[in-house]
Amino acid sequence: MGWRVRAIRGAITVPANTAEAIGVAVNELLDALEHRNAINPAELVSVIFSVTPDLNAAFPAQFARRRPGWELVPLLDVQQMDVNGALPRCIRVLIQLNTPLAQAEMHHVYLRGARELRPDLSPV
């Protein structure tokens, strides 16, 4: 099988609506995703971050762009729908990348309170 575009999902909660807390969370999430998937930034197609409406102190992409090799990656920030009862202060990410691996070999990462979003994908 040749190279294909695949997707990796991840999410993390943030303790406060501050630029510092958002930056720490984004880096923790991307560190975990890069580690679990051996991501090479040169193979990234695009990355979309979404945040709950209660997070507006900073754009997650501004922290991703500071990572080595991520300077030229197309990044996008969007706001999630404001759904009653949704997990608060949550950052989600969708990473699209070129890889020879099958979709089943992608490792999604859900950290902190976001583990409740996908307990089937969150290690104990």
mmCIF file of C-alpha atoms in Angstrom:
data_model
loop_
_atom_site.group_PDB
_atom_site.id
_atom_site.type_symbol
_atom_site.label_atom_id
_atom_site.label_comp_id
_atom_site.label_asym_id
_atom_site.label_seq_id
_atom_site.Cartn_x
_atom_site.Cartn_y
_atom_site.Cartn_z
ATOM 1 C CA MET A 1 0.000 0.000 0.000
ATOM 2 C CA GLY A 2 1.331 3.468 -0.890
ATOM 3 C CA TRP A 3 1.229 6.721 0.970
ATOM 4 C CA ARG A 4 -2.206 8.123 1.790
ATOM 5 C CA VAL A 5 -3.671 11.084 3.660
ATOM 6 C CA ARG A 6 -4.738 9.926 7.122
ATOM 7 C CA ALA A 7 -6.222 11.747 10.100
ATOM 8 C CA ILE A 8 -5.424 11.757 13.795
ATOM 9 C CA ARG A 9 -7.713 13.197 16.461
ATOM 10 C CA GLY A 10 -6.939 14.514 19.901
ATOM 11 C CA ALA A 11 -8.365 16.661 22.663
ATOM 12 C CA ILE A 12 -7.388 18.184 25.992
ATOM 13 C CA THR A 13 -9.084 20.338 28.595
ATOM 14 C CA VAL A 14 -7.643 23.618 29.867
ATOM 15 C CA PRO A 15 -7.869 24.679 33.540
ATOM 16 C CA ALA A 16 -8.327 28.398 32.771
ATOM 17 C CA ASN A 17 -9.007 30.760 29.888
ATOM 18 C CA THR A 18 -5.518 32.244 29.761
ATOM 19 C CA ALA A 19 -2.965 32.312 26.973
ATOM 20 C CA GLU A 20 -0.477 30.511 29.213
ATOM 21 C CA ALA A 21 -2.893 27.665 30.049
ATOM 22 C CA ILE A 22 -3.912 27.286 26.404
ATOM 23 C CA GLY A 23 -0.261 27.208 25.295
ATOM 24 C CA VAL A 24 0.690 24.580 27.878
ATOM 25 C CA ALA A 25 -2.286 22.421 26.888
ATOM 26 C CA VAL A 26 -1.623 22.695 23.139
ATOM 27 C CA ASN A 27 2.011 21.713 23.600
ATOM 28 C CA GLU A 28 1.123 18.814 25.913
ATOM 29 C CA LEU A 29 -1.419 17.513 23.394
ATOM 30 C CA LEU A 30 0.864 17.889 20.369
ATOM 31 C CA ASP A 31 3.816 16.340 22.251
ATOM 32 C CA ALA A 32 1.659 13.289 23.041
ATOM 33 C CA LEU A 33 0.340 13.016 19.483
ATOM 34 C CA GLU A 34 3.815 13.363 17.971
ATOM 35 C CA HIS A 35 5.215 10.764 20.379
ATOM 36 C CA ARG A 36 2.402 8.218 19.865
ATOM 37 C CA ASN A 37 2.457 8.601 16.080
ATOM 38 C CA ALA A 38 6.096 9.463 15.270
ATOM 39 C CA ILE A 39 4.825 12.502 13.353
ATOM 40 C CA ASN A 40 7.235 14.163 10.961
ATOM 41 C CA PRO A 41 6.108 17.804 10.485
ATOM 42 C CA ALA A 42 7.222 17.631 6.833
ATOM 43 C CA GLU A 43 4.434 15.088 6.235
ATOM 44 C CA LEU A 44 1.658 17.224 7.740
ATOM 45 C CA VAL A 45 -1.054 18.273 5.287
ATOM 46 C CA SER A 46 -3.006 20.543 7.647
ATOM 47 C CA VAL A 47 -4.067 20.876 11.267
ATOM 48 C CA ILE A 48 -7.414 22.168 12.516
ATOM 49 C CA PHE A 49 -7.895 23.218 16.122
ATOM 50 C CA SER A 50 -11.339 23.781 17.589
ATOM 51 C CA VAL A 51 -12.031 25.351 20.967
ATOM 52 C CA THR A 52 -15.122 25.625 23.094
ATOM 53 C CA PRO A 53 -16.648 29.131 23.232
ATOM 54 C CA ASP A 54 -15.275 29.655 26.761
ATOM 55 C CA LEU A 55 -11.677 29.661 25.438
ATOM 56 C CA ASN A 56 -10.836 32.929 23.728
ATOM 57 C CA ALA A 57 -7.594 34.116 25.363
ATOM 58 C CA ALA A 58 -5.359 32.791 22.547
ATOM 59 C CA PHE A 59 -5.378 30.877 19.290
ATOM 60 C CA PRO A 60 -4.068 27.297 19.658
ATOM 61 C CA ALA A 61 -2.381 27.581 16.244
ATOM 62 C CA GLN A 62 -0.076 30.334 17.503
ATOM 63 C CA PHE A 63 1.564 27.810 19.837
ATOM 64 C CA ALA A 64 1.680 25.027 17.242
ATOM 65 C CA ARG A 65 3.397 27.373 14.784
ATOM 66 C CA ARG A 66 6.296 27.793 17.251
ATOM 67 C CA ARG A 67 7.102 24.075 17.194
ATOM 68 C CA PRO A 68 10.186 23.002 15.211
ATOM 69 C CA GLY A 69 9.177 22.171 11.646
ATOM 70 C CA TRP A 70 5.608 23.464 12.048
ATOM 71 C CA GLU A 71 6.301 26.968 10.667
ATOM 72 C CA LEU A 72 4.901 26.157 7.198
ATOM 73 C CA VAL A 73 2.101 23.779 8.207
ATOM 74 C CA PRO A 74 -1.355 25.130 7.266
ATOM 75 C CA LEU A 75 -3.116 25.702 10.610
ATOM 76 C CA LEU A 76 -6.687 26.750 11.313
ATOM 77 C CA ASP A 77 -8.540 27.698 14.500
ATOM 78 C CA VAL A 78 -12.326 27.376 14.714
ATOM 79 C CA GLN A 79 -14.900 27.617 17.477
ATOM 80 C CA GLN A 80 -16.959 24.575 18.423
ATOM 81 C CA MET A 81 -20.723 24.713 18.612
ATOM 82 C CA ASP A 82 -22.052 25.909 21.961
ATOM 83 C CA VAL A 83 -23.958 22.764 22.968
ATOM 84 C CA ASN A 84 -25.649 22.550 26.377
ATOM 85 C CA GLY A 85 -23.809 20.091 28.618
ATOM 86 C CA ALA A 86 -20.701 19.935 26.407
ATOM 87 C CA LEU A 87 -17.298 19.504 28.007
ATOM 88 C CA PRO A 88 -16.058 23.006 28.968
ATOM 89 C CA ARG A 89 -12.655 24.535 28.217
ATOM 90 C CA CYS A 90 -11.768 21.919 25.629
ATOM 91 C CA ILE A 91 -9.341 22.090 22.725
ATOM 92 C CA ARG A 92 -9.743 19.515 19.972
ATOM 93 C CA VAL A 93 -7.385 18.885 17.077
ATOM 94 C CA LEU A 94 -7.652 17.128 13.728
ATOM 95 C CA ILE A 95 -4.292 16.410 12.121
ATOM 96 C CA GLN A 96 -4.152 15.374 8.477
ATOM 97 C CA LEU A 97 -0.891 13.856 7.322
ATOM 98 C CA ASN A 98 0.686 11.815 4.566
ATOM 99 C CA THR A 99 1.746 8.371 5.742
ATOM 100 C CA PRO A 100 2.213 4.815 4.523
ATOM 101 C CA LEU A 101 0.351 3.584 7.623
ATOM 102 C CA ALA A 102 -3.271 2.448 7.613
ATOM 103 C CA GLN A 103 -5.929 4.522 9.376
ATOM 104 C CA ALA A 104 -6.188 1.745 11.987
ATOM 105 C CA GLU A 105 -2.545 2.406 12.885
ATOM 106 C CA MET A 106 -3.177 6.052 13.833
ATOM 107 C CA HIS A 107 -3.131 6.654 17.599
ATOM 108 C CA HIS A 108 -5.619 9.257 18.820
ATOM 109 C CA VAL A 109 -4.911 11.017 22.126
ATOM 110 C CA TYR A 110 -7.417 12.367 24.660
ATOM 111 C CA LEU A 111 -5.889 13.976 27.752
ATOM 112 C CA ARG A 112 -7.041 15.386 31.086
ATOM 113 C CA GLY A 113 -10.821 15.842 31.227
ATOM 114 C CA ALA A 114 -11.123 15.167 27.487
ATOM 115 C CA ARG A 115 -10.658 11.458 28.190
ATOM 116 C CA GLU A 116 -14.401 11.333 28.812
ATOM 117 C CA LEU A 117 -15.008 12.239 25.161
ATOM 118 C CA ARG A 118 -13.477 8.970 23.936
ATOM 119 C CA PRO A 119 -12.839 6.573 26.826
ATOM 120 C CA ASP A 120 -12.367 3.796 24.255
ATOM 121 C CA LEU A 121 -9.281 5.621 22.950
ATOM 122 C CA SER A 122 -7.903 6.887 26.269
ATOM 123 C CA PRO A 123 -5.343 4.741 28.079
ATOM 124 C CA VAL A 124 -5.985 4.170 31.768
#
